[in-house]
Amino acid sequence: MKYSTFYAAALAIAGTTEGFAPISSSRRAGTITTLPSSEAILQQHQRALAPSANLQIQSHDTSCALQQHTTTTLHMSSNNDNEGPAPITAIFISLVLLFFVVSAFAPLLDFASIQPSNQDLNLGDAVVTRQDDTNKLKNYQSKFDALSSTRIQQKLANLPVFYIATSDGGMQENIYFSYSDATNAASSGESAVKVTTLDQIMYPLILKREGMFKPTAATPIEVKNAIASSSTTTYKLVPSAAAVTDAKDTGTTLKEGDIPLFSIARLAFAGSGGQPQVPLFLERADGVTSYTRLGKSDEAVVRTTSLLDVLDSMERGTRPAVGQLEFYGNAEDVLKADEMSTSQ
């Protein structure tokens, strides 16, 4: 992946976004065709044939047969007109119609049930932050906002991470977002710092969820070996030293192994398809710098969240438009990862 290209897109800011668009049975009459009478038919036969005793007997027999045929035909037509569709067929048709009606209105009912009453939503509500009004979206959850595991993995792939490879083909437990932190932790000569992306290690090594990720050709051999023996090792994400300081300065408390993320109010990037993106930065300084480049004279309003909170929101759909969140790494680390990936 070309991280430098990704970061260049991150700095190509399109503008700000302040608003968020709010989001009876009937019978069919039968048609009876009038049949000619038996007497008329008989007269036609008599005119066509010479009179004789044998022919008269045949004419009499023909008259009886025609009368019987006419009566039977009218009787069958009357029965077909009086009989409706079979009860089983009628029930089946009713169930099919009911299914389509319910399918059409179910999404509307679900959408109505999850919307917070008397609340105005904006794009900033897509992210769960520590500065949120706890009652505004407390009970919000929608399957339409929840993201698939594939989409979540695609978003995690935007973040490079660094690990320390050991001489036996393994990797150390700590996984770093900062290249300099990883280099300082590596012992000289016996281990080397390598790079991968967060999607390669988040679910199989950090969260230990089987089935969420399968190694590919792009997965480093050390990561593959770690996944194969991860049951006996606890891996941990390590935020950069700057991110730790930023979390303390903003009063952001984190669980063990969680990573702070920083969002800037009224800051959005242009995304694919014309939809705005809400950037989530690993370090506060990158968010403030992006906001300043817009030419804003006011001070950037920083909001804080964490990686685990955002992933939970993406999985369960606990925020509207959560799919418009995008992760952005530190500029220097992204460029370094791009350089390392070409030679690794």
mmCIF file of C-alpha atoms in Angstrom:
data_model
loop_
_atom_site.group_PDB
_atom_site.id
_atom_site.type_symbol
_atom_site.label_atom_id
_atom_site.label_comp_id
_atom_site.label_asym_id
_atom_site.label_seq_id
_atom_site.Cartn_x
_atom_site.Cartn_y
_atom_site.Cartn_z
ATOM 1 C CA MET A 1 0.000 0.000 0.000
ATOM 2 C CA LYS A 2 1.266 3.483 -0.835
ATOM 3 C CA TYR A 3 0.943 5.227 2.488
ATOM 4 C CA SER A 4 2.323 8.497 1.120
ATOM 5 C CA THR A 5 -0.476 8.634 -1.438
ATOM 6 C CA PHE A 6 -2.992 8.004 1.325
ATOM 7 C CA TYR A 7 -1.552 10.768 3.477
ATOM 8 C CA ALA A 8 -1.515 13.184 0.556
ATOM 9 C CA ALA A 9 -5.233 12.569 0.222
ATOM 10 C CA ALA A 10 -5.606 13.255 3.922
ATOM 11 C CA LEU A 11 -4.082 16.694 3.511
ATOM 12 C CA ALA A 12 -6.195 17.562 0.474
ATOM 13 C CA ILE A 13 -8.969 19.066 2.551
ATOM 14 C CA ALA A 14 -12.162 19.906 0.726
ATOM 15 C CA GLY A 15 -13.832 21.944 3.458
ATOM 16 C CA THR A 16 -15.966 21.588 6.540
ATOM 17 C CA THR A 17 -19.304 19.951 7.062
ATOM 18 C CA GLU A 18 -21.632 21.192 9.765
ATOM 19 C CA GLY A 19 -24.941 19.602 8.837
ATOM 20 C CA PHE A 20 -25.940 15.982 8.580
ATOM 21 C CA ALA A 21 -28.898 15.162 6.379
ATOM 22 C CA PRO A 22 -31.496 13.225 8.334
ATOM 23 C CA ILE A 23 -30.802 11.127 8.007
ATOM 24 C CA SER A 24 -61.060 -7.771 -0.821
ATOM 25 C CA SER A 25 -61.357 -10.772 -3.051
ATOM 26 C CA SER A 26 -63.279 -10.361 -6.315
ATOM 27 C CA ARG A 27 -64.907 -12.869 -8.648
ATOM 28 C CA ARG A 28 -64.351 -12.978 -12.388
ATOM 29 C CA ALA A 29 -67.561 -13.187 -14.412
ATOM 30 C CA GLY A 30 -67.639 -16.056 -16.875
ATOM 31 C CA THR A 31 -68.729 -15.642 -20.506
ATOM 32 C CA ILE A 32 -71.287 -18.134 -21.916
ATOM 33 C CA THR A 33 -71.577 -18.415 -25.680
ATOM 34 C CA THR A 34 -75.139 -19.054 -26.937
ATOM 35 C CA LEU A 35 -75.332 -22.422 -28.639
ATOM 36 C CA PRO A 36 -77.719 -23.163 -31.505
ATOM 37 C CA SER A 37 -80.771 -25.195 -30.508
ATOM 38 C CA SER A 38 -81.034 -28.874 -31.302
ATOM 39 C CA GLU A 39 -84.153 -28.259 -33.441
ATOM 40 C CA ALA A 40 -82.264 -25.886 -35.739
ATOM 41 C CA ILE A 41 -79.427 -28.332 -36.127
ATOM 42 C CA LEU A 42 -81.900 -31.127 -36.821
ATOM 43 C CA GLN A 43 -83.659 -29.102 -39.506
ATOM 44 C CA GLN A 44 -80.335 -28.415 -41.210
ATOM 45 C CA HIS A 45 -79.564 -32.119 -41.266
ATOM 46 C CA GLN A 46 -83.018 -32.967 -42.579
ATOM 47 C CA ARG A 47 -82.725 -30.459 -45.437
ATOM 48 C CA ALA A 48 -79.376 -31.921 -46.434
ATOM 49 C CA LEU A 49 -80.547 -35.533 -46.443
ATOM 50 C CA ALA A 50 -83.259 -37.371 -48.445
ATOM 51 C CA PRO A 51 -86.263 -38.471 -46.317
ATOM 52 C CA SER A 52 -86.351 -42.107 -45.373
ATOM 53 C CA ALA A 53 -87.290 -44.149 -42.374
ATOM 54 C CA ASN A 54 -83.655 -44.924 -41.547
ATOM 55 C CA LEU A 55 -82.605 -41.321 -41.818
ATOM 56 C CA GLN A 56 -85.467 -40.199 -39.594
ATOM 57 C CA ILE A 57 -84.307 -42.639 -36.977
ATOM 58 C CA GLN A 58 -80.742 -41.296 -37.325
ATOM 59 C CA SER A 59 -82.069 -37.710 -37.101
ATOM 60 C CA HIS A 60 -83.912 -38.573 -33.939
ATOM 61 C CA ASP A 61 -80.744 -40.095 -32.487
ATOM 62 C CA THR A 62 -78.744 -37.050 -33.527
ATOM 63 C CA SER A 63 -81.272 -34.734 -31.868
ATOM 64 C CA CYS A 64 -80.982 -36.592 -28.589
ATOM 65 C CA ALA A 65 -77.192 -36.530 -28.720
ATOM 66 C CA LEU A 66 -77.095 -32.808 -29.461
ATOM 67 C CA GLN A 67 -79.519 -32.050 -26.663
ATOM 68 C CA GLN A 68 -77.359 -34.032 -24.238
ATOM 69 C CA HIS A 69 -74.189 -32.276 -25.478
ATOM 70 C CA THR A 70 -75.766 -28.818 -25.155
ATOM 71 C CA THR A 71 -77.017 -29.514 -21.638
ATOM 72 C CA THR A 72 -73.620 -30.858 -20.548
ATOM 73 C CA THR A 73 -71.763 -27.854 -21.999
ATOM 74 C CA LEU A 74 -74.031 -25.324 -20.278
ATOM 75 C CA HIS A 75 -73.798 -27.236 -17.010
ATOM 76 C CA MET A 76 -69.969 -27.262 -17.105
ATOM 77 C CA SER A 77 -69.858 -23.545 -17.896
ATOM 78 C CA SER A 78 -72.147 -22.822 -14.964
ATOM 79 C CA ASN A 79 -70.014 -24.909 -12.595
ATOM 80 C CA ASN A 80 -66.784 -23.155 -13.656
ATOM 81 C CA ASP A 81 -68.415 -19.784 -13.072
ATOM 82 C CA ASN A 82 -69.635 -20.662 -9.591
ATOM 83 C CA GLU A 83 -66.383 -22.226 -8.354
ATOM 84 C CA GLY A 84 -63.624 -19.850 -7.165
ATOM 85 C CA PRO A 85 -59.890 -20.565 -6.728
ATOM 86 C CA ALA A 86 -58.976 -23.486 -4.528
ATOM 87 C CA PRO A 87 -58.662 -22.570 -0.818
ATOM 88 C CA ILE A 88 -54.976 -23.579 -0.675
ATOM 89 C CA THR A 89 -54.148 -21.382 -3.663
ATOM 90 C CA ALA A 90 -55.970 -18.418 -2.137
ATOM 91 C CA ILE A 91 -54.119 -18.828 1.151
ATOM 92 C CA PHE A 92 -50.759 -19.061 -0.631
ATOM 93 C CA ILE A 93 -51.414 -15.876 -2.610
ATOM 94 C CA SER A 94 -52.441 -14.049 0.573
ATOM 95 C CA LEU A 95 -49.243 -15.088 2.362
ATOM 96 C CA VAL A 96 -47.082 -13.943 -0.549
ATOM 97 C CA LEU A 97 -48.780 -10.535 -0.592
ATOM 98 C CA LEU A 98 -48.401 -10.221 3.185
ATOM 99 C CA PHE A 99 -44.678 -11.025 2.923
ATOM 100 C CA PHE A 100 -44.089 -8.272 0.374
ATOM 101 C CA VAL A 101 -46.049 -5.725 2.416
ATOM 102 C CA VAL A 102 -44.086 -6.504 5.590
ATOM 103 C CA SER A 103 -40.763 -6.442 3.700
ATOM 104 C CA ALA A 104 -41.566 -3.033 2.272
ATOM 105 C CA PHE A 105 -42.454 -1.404 5.582
ATOM 106 C CA ALA A 106 -39.990 -3.154 7.950
ATOM 107 C CA PRO A 107 -37.022 -0.837 7.165
ATOM 108 C CA LEU A 108 -39.200 2.216 7.785
ATOM 109 C CA LEU A 109 -40.383 0.852 11.122
ATOM 110 C CA ASP A 110 -36.822 -0.010 12.154
ATOM 111 C CA PHE A 111 -35.560 3.429 11.149
ATOM 112 C CA ALA A 112 -38.330 5.158 13.057
ATOM 113 C CA SER A 113 -37.712 3.110 16.193
ATOM 114 C CA ILE A 114 -34.010 3.986 16.434
ATOM 115 C CA GLN A 115 -34.150 7.703 15.768
ATOM 116 C CA PRO A 116 -33.668 9.884 18.851
ATOM 117 C CA SER A 117 -36.702 12.048 19.349
ATOM 118 C CA ASN A 118 -36.411 15.838 19.023
ATOM 119 C CA GLN A 119 -32.667 15.676 18.299
ATOM 120 C CA ASP A 120 -30.726 17.296 15.477
ATOM 121 C CA LEU A 121 -27.961 15.080 14.106
ATOM 122 C CA ASN A 122 -24.788 16.327 12.446
ATOM 123 C CA LEU A 123 -21.752 14.673 10.915
ATOM 124 C CA GLY A 124 -19.829 14.977 14.175
ATOM 125 C CA ASP A 125 -22.287 12.534 15.770
ATOM 126 C CA ALA A 126 -20.766 9.744 13.676
ATOM 127 C CA VAL A 127 -18.020 9.284 16.263
ATOM 128 C CA VAL A 128 -18.375 8.357 19.919
ATOM 129 C CA THR A 129 -16.324 10.871 21.917
ATOM 130 C CA ARG A 130 -15.688 11.448 25.596
ATOM 131 C CA GLN A 131 -17.224 14.915 25.201
ATOM 132 C CA ASP A 132 -20.615 13.625 23.953
ATOM 133 C CA ASP A 133 -23.935 14.438 25.547
ATOM 134 C CA THR A 134 -24.479 11.020 27.108
ATOM 135 C CA ASN A 135 -28.251 11.181 26.670
ATOM 136 C CA LYS A 136 -28.369 12.309 23.032
ATOM 137 C CA LEU A 137 -27.610 8.994 21.353
ATOM 138 C CA LYS A 138 -27.612 6.747 24.396
ATOM 139 C CA ASN A 139 -29.956 4.135 22.904
ATOM 140 C CA TYR A 140 -29.068 4.584 19.257
ATOM 141 C CA GLN A 141 -28.334 1.366 17.378
ATOM 142 C CA SER A 142 -29.110 0.456 13.788
ATOM 143 C CA LYS A 143 -28.181 -2.516 11.638
ATOM 144 C CA PHE A 144 -28.161 -0.134 8.677
ATOM 145 C CA ASP A 145 -25.264 1.811 10.190
ATOM 146 C CA ALA A 146 -23.297 -1.261 11.321
ATOM 147 C CA LEU A 147 -20.352 -2.133 9.081
ATOM 148 C CA SER A 148 -19.393 -5.533 7.771
ATOM 149 C CA SER A 149 -16.115 -7.091 8.909
ATOM 150 C CA THR A 150 -14.728 -6.545 5.400
ATOM 151 C CA ARG A 151 -15.386 -2.809 5.535
ATOM 152 C CA ILE A 152 -13.890 -2.505 8.996
ATOM 153 C CA GLN A 153 -10.778 -4.318 7.820
ATOM 154 C CA GLN A 154 -10.476 -1.934 4.880
ATOM 155 C CA LYS A 155 -10.496 1.021 7.250
ATOM 156 C CA LEU A 156 -7.929 -0.561 9.572
ATOM 157 C CA ALA A 157 -5.656 -1.167 6.583
ATOM 158 C CA ASN A 158 -5.073 2.615 6.383
ATOM 159 C CA LEU A 159 -2.994 2.555 9.572
ATOM 160 C CA PRO A 160 0.597 1.249 9.485
ATOM 161 C CA VAL A 161 1.988 -0.456 12.582
ATOM 162 C CA PHE A 162 5.554 -1.463 13.430
ATOM 163 C CA TYR A 163 6.692 -4.642 15.148
ATOM 164 C CA ILE A 164 9.997 -6.093 16.234
ATOM 165 C CA ALA A 165 10.899 -9.293 14.395
ATOM 166 C CA THR A 166 13.054 -11.830 16.244
ATOM 167 C CA SER A 167 15.770 -14.049 14.790
ATOM 168 C CA ASP A 168 13.656 -17.209 15.131
ATOM 169 C CA GLY A 169 10.954 -15.929 12.745
ATOM 170 C CA GLY A 170 8.676 -14.619 15.456
ATOM 171 C CA MET A 171 7.725 -11.165 16.711
ATOM 172 C CA GLN A 172 7.735 -9.427 20.085
ATOM 173 C CA GLU A 173 4.480 -8.790 21.950
ATOM 174 C CA ASN A 174 4.399 -4.994 21.654
ATOM 175 C CA ILE A 175 3.140 -3.513 18.374
ATOM 176 C CA TYR A 176 3.867 0.180 17.837
ATOM 177 C CA PHE A 177 2.193 3.003 15.939
ATOM 178 C CA SER A 178 5.425 5.036 16.066
ATOM 179 C CA TYR A 179 8.495 3.931 14.123
ATOM 180 C CA SER A 180 10.857 5.766 16.479
ATOM 181 C CA ASP A 181 9.312 4.080 19.528
ATOM 182 C CA ALA A 182 9.722 0.664 17.885
ATOM 183 C CA THR A 183 13.342 1.427 16.973
ATOM 184 C CA ASN A 184 14.161 2.522 20.513
ATOM 185 C CA ALA A 185 12.622 -0.689 21.895
ATOM 186 C CA ALA A 186 14.499 -2.989 19.524
ATOM 187 C CA SER A 187 17.807 -4.419 20.729
ATOM 188 C CA SER A 188 20.621 -3.800 18.246
ATOM 189 C CA GLY A 189 21.788 -6.700 16.106
ATOM 190 C CA GLU A 190 19.354 -9.387 17.265
ATOM 191 C CA SER A 191 16.041 -7.947 16.073
ATOM 192 C CA ALA A 192 14.727 -5.721 13.312
ATOM 193 C CA VAL A 193 11.782 -3.332 13.014
ATOM 194 C CA LYS A 194 9.281 -4.283 10.321
ATOM 195 C CA VAL A 195 5.970 -2.816 9.158
ATOM 196 C CA THR A 196 2.492 -4.139 8.428
ATOM 197 C CA THR A 197 -1.020 -2.720 8.628
ATOM 198 C CA LEU A 198 -3.446 -2.739 11.519
ATOM 199 C CA ASP A 199 -5.948 -5.012 9.750
ATOM 200 C CA GLN A 200 -3.332 -7.785 9.708
ATOM 201 C CA ILE A 201 -2.989 -7.940 13.499
ATOM 202 C CA MET A 202 -6.008 -6.277 15.168
ATOM 203 C CA TYR A 203 -8.507 -9.118 15.203
ATOM 204 C CA PRO A 204 -6.270 -12.204 15.186
ATOM 205 C CA LEU A 205 -3.585 -10.993 17.631
ATOM 206 C CA ILE A 206 -4.977 -8.117 19.700
ATOM 207 C CA LEU A 207 -8.651 -9.061 20.050
ATOM 208 C CA LYS A 208 -8.081 -12.778 19.355
ATOM 209 C CA ARG A 209 -11.246 -13.263 17.348
ATOM 210 C CA GLU A 210 -11.054 -16.246 15.082
ATOM 211 C CA GLY A 211 -12.641 -16.021 11.661
ATOM 212 C CA MET A 212 -12.338 -12.248 11.316
ATOM 213 C CA PHE A 213 -9.052 -12.413 9.409
ATOM 214 C CA LYS A 214 -7.260 -14.958 7.263
ATOM 215 C CA PRO A 215 -3.580 -14.454 6.343
ATOM 216 C CA THR A 216 -2.927 -13.549 2.722
ATOM 217 C CA ALA A 217 0.131 -13.308 0.506
ATOM 218 C CA ALA A 218 0.665 -9.787 1.848
ATOM 219 C CA THR A 219 0.820 -10.982 5.468
ATOM 220 C CA PRO A 220 4.432 -10.951 6.777
ATOM 221 C CA ILE A 221 5.820 -14.335 7.762
ATOM 222 C CA GLU A 222 6.339 -13.186 11.356
ATOM 223 C CA VAL A 223 2.662 -12.242 11.616
ATOM 224 C CA LYS A 224 1.609 -15.602 10.173
ATOM 225 C CA ASN A 225 3.738 -17.424 12.729
ATOM 226 C CA ALA A 226 2.338 -15.259 15.515
ATOM 227 C CA ILE A 227 -1.235 -16.010 14.470
ATOM 228 C CA ALA A 228 -0.487 -19.724 14.442
ATOM 229 C CA SER A 229 0.762 -19.595 18.068
ATOM 230 C CA SER A 230 -1.174 -16.596 19.385
ATOM 231 C CA SER A 231 -3.051 -18.621 21.992
ATOM 232 C CA THR A 232 -0.003 -18.599 24.256
ATOM 233 C CA THR A 233 1.043 -14.957 23.765
ATOM 234 C CA THR A 234 -0.635 -11.661 24.631
ATOM 235 C CA TYR A 235 0.003 -8.926 22.078
ATOM 236 C CA LYS A 236 -0.529 -5.262 22.862
ATOM 237 C CA LEU A 237 -0.836 -2.052 20.858
ATOM 238 C CA VAL A 238 1.460 0.760 22.003
ATOM 239 C CA PRO A 239 0.432 4.359 21.213
ATOM 240 C CA SER A 240 3.088 6.921 20.383
ATOM 241 C CA ALA A 241 4.613 8.947 23.197
ATOM 242 C CA ALA A 242 2.925 12.057 21.755
ATOM 243 C CA ALA A 243 -0.480 10.342 21.785
ATOM 244 C CA VAL A 244 -0.043 9.327 25.435
ATOM 245 C CA THR A 245 0.710 12.943 26.343
ATOM 246 C CA ASP A 246 -2.271 14.169 24.317
ATOM 247 C CA ALA A 247 -4.574 11.739 26.115
ATOM 248 C CA LYS A 248 -3.415 12.993 29.504
ATOM 249 C CA ASP A 249 -3.797 16.633 28.484
ATOM 250 C CA THR A 250 -7.380 16.059 27.354
ATOM 251 C CA GLY A 251 -8.318 13.933 30.359
ATOM 252 C CA THR A 252 -8.894 10.847 28.207
ATOM 253 C CA THR A 253 -8.764 7.642 30.214
ATOM 254 C CA LEU A 254 -8.057 4.412 28.356
ATOM 255 C CA LYS A 255 -8.321 0.713 28.980
ATOM 256 C CA GLU A 256 -5.153 -1.359 28.933
ATOM 257 C CA GLY A 257 -4.003 -1.760 25.346
ATOM 258 C CA ASP A 258 -6.446 0.824 23.931
ATOM 259 C CA ILE A 259 -5.322 3.673 21.650
ATOM 260 C CA PRO A 260 -6.463 7.317 21.867
ATOM 261 C CA LEU A 261 -7.936 8.933 18.760
ATOM 262 C CA PHE A 262 -8.541 12.623 18.132
ATOM 263 C CA SER A 263 -11.314 14.284 16.152
ATOM 264 C CA ILE A 264 -11.600 17.975 15.279
ATOM 265 C CA ALA A 265 -15.027 19.597 15.372
ATOM 266 C CA ARG A 266 -16.265 20.848 11.966
ATOM 267 C CA LEU A 267 -13.383 19.169 10.115
ATOM 268 C CA ALA A 268 -14.153 16.837 7.221
ATOM 269 C CA PHE A 269 -12.283 15.594 4.165
ATOM 270 C CA ALA A 270 -13.637 14.900 0.712
ATOM 271 C CA GLY A 271 -14.220 11.189 0.305
ATOM 272 C CA SER A 272 -14.979 8.938 -2.630
ATOM 273 C CA GLY A 273 -18.362 9.368 -4.247
ATOM 274 C CA GLY A 274 -18.656 12.921 -2.942
ATOM 275 C CA GLN A 275 -19.364 11.864 0.644
ATOM 276 C CA PRO A 276 -17.460 13.668 3.398
ATOM 277 C CA GLN A 277 -15.105 11.767 5.687
ATOM 278 C CA VAL A 278 -14.687 12.375 9.392
ATOM 279 C CA PRO A 279 -10.966 11.961 10.122
ATOM 280 C CA LEU A 280 -9.760 10.273 13.300
ATOM 281 C CA PHE A 281 -6.109 11.088 14.036
ATOM 282 C CA LEU A 282 -3.636 9.063 16.064
ATOM 283 C CA GLU A 283 -2.073 12.303 17.315
ATOM 284 C CA ARG A 284 -3.682 15.598 18.236
ATOM 285 C CA ALA A 285 -1.113 17.699 16.357
ATOM 286 C CA ASP A 286 -2.059 16.223 12.973
ATOM 287 C CA GLY A 287 -5.695 17.164 13.495
ATOM 288 C CA VAL A 288 -4.890 20.711 14.571
ATOM 289 C CA THR A 289 -2.519 21.147 11.604
ATOM 290 C CA SER A 290 -5.189 19.998 9.158
ATOM 291 C CA TYR A 291 -7.706 22.414 10.661
ATOM 292 C CA THR A 292 -5.246 25.307 10.494
ATOM 293 C CA ARG A 293 -4.584 24.687 6.814
ATOM 294 C CA LEU A 294 -8.217 25.479 6.146
ATOM 295 C CA GLY A 295 -7.400 29.081 7.028
ATOM 296 C CA LYS A 296 -9.527 29.029 10.157
ATOM 297 C CA SER A 297 -8.752 31.809 12.588
ATOM 298 C CA ASP A 298 -10.525 30.208 15.554
ATOM 299 C CA GLU A 299 -8.949 27.562 17.712
ATOM 300 C CA ALA A 300 -9.576 23.938 16.786
ATOM 301 C CA VAL A 301 -11.976 22.130 19.110
ATOM 302 C CA VAL A 302 -10.452 18.737 19.887
ATOM 303 C CA ARG A 303 -12.660 15.787 20.771
ATOM 304 C CA THR A 304 -11.282 12.460 21.962
ATOM 305 C CA THR A 305 -12.246 8.836 21.606
ATOM 306 C CA SER A 306 -10.452 5.491 21.448
ATOM 307 C CA LEU A 307 -9.829 2.744 18.921
ATOM 308 C CA LEU A 308 -11.813 0.113 20.810
ATOM 309 C CA ASP A 309 -14.808 2.455 21.207
ATOM 310 C CA VAL A 310 -14.847 3.221 17.485
ATOM 311 C CA LEU A 311 -14.574 -0.449 16.505
ATOM 312 C CA ASP A 312 -17.455 -1.330 18.808
ATOM 313 C CA SER A 313 -19.541 1.447 17.255
ATOM 314 C CA MET A 314 -18.744 0.220 13.747
ATOM 315 C CA GLU A 315 -19.633 -3.370 14.587
ATOM 316 C CA ARG A 316 -22.947 -2.573 16.314
ATOM 317 C CA GLY A 317 -24.001 0.579 14.433
ATOM 318 C CA THR A 318 -24.329 2.732 17.552
ATOM 319 C CA ARG A 319 -23.754 6.007 15.685
ATOM 320 C CA PRO A 320 -25.358 7.418 12.522
ATOM 321 C CA ALA A 321 -23.059 7.476 9.469
ATOM 322 C CA VAL A 322 -20.290 5.639 11.333
ATOM 323 C CA GLY A 323 -19.141 4.358 7.952
ATOM 324 C CA GLN A 324 -17.843 7.839 7.131
ATOM 325 C CA LEU A 325 -15.130 7.629 9.797
ATOM 326 C CA GLU A 326 -11.568 7.193 8.515
ATOM 327 C CA PHE A 327 -8.317 6.578 10.413
ATOM 328 C CA TYR A 328 -5.272 8.790 9.765
ATOM 329 C CA GLY A 329 -1.774 7.980 10.994
ATOM 330 C CA ASN A 330 1.048 10.329 11.905
ATOM 331 C CA ALA A 331 2.550 11.972 8.802
ATOM 332 C CA GLU A 332 6.150 10.907 9.440
ATOM 333 C CA ASP A 333 5.221 7.349 10.342
ATOM 334 C CA VAL A 334 3.038 6.994 7.245
ATOM 335 C CA LEU A 335 5.894 8.119 4.995
ATOM 336 C CA LYS A 336 8.334 5.797 6.785
ATOM 337 C CA ALA A 337 5.960 2.857 6.398
ATOM 338 C CA ASP A 338 5.669 3.581 2.683
ATOM 339 C CA GLU A 339 9.436 3.540 2.368
ATOM 340 C CA MET A 340 9.810 0.300 4.340
ATOM 341 C CA SER A 341 7.081 -1.565 2.497
ATOM 342 C CA THR A 342 8.855 -1.153 -0.834
ATOM 343 C CA SER A 343 12.039 -2.794 0.450
ATOM 344 C CA GLN A 344 10.656 -5.287 2.965
#
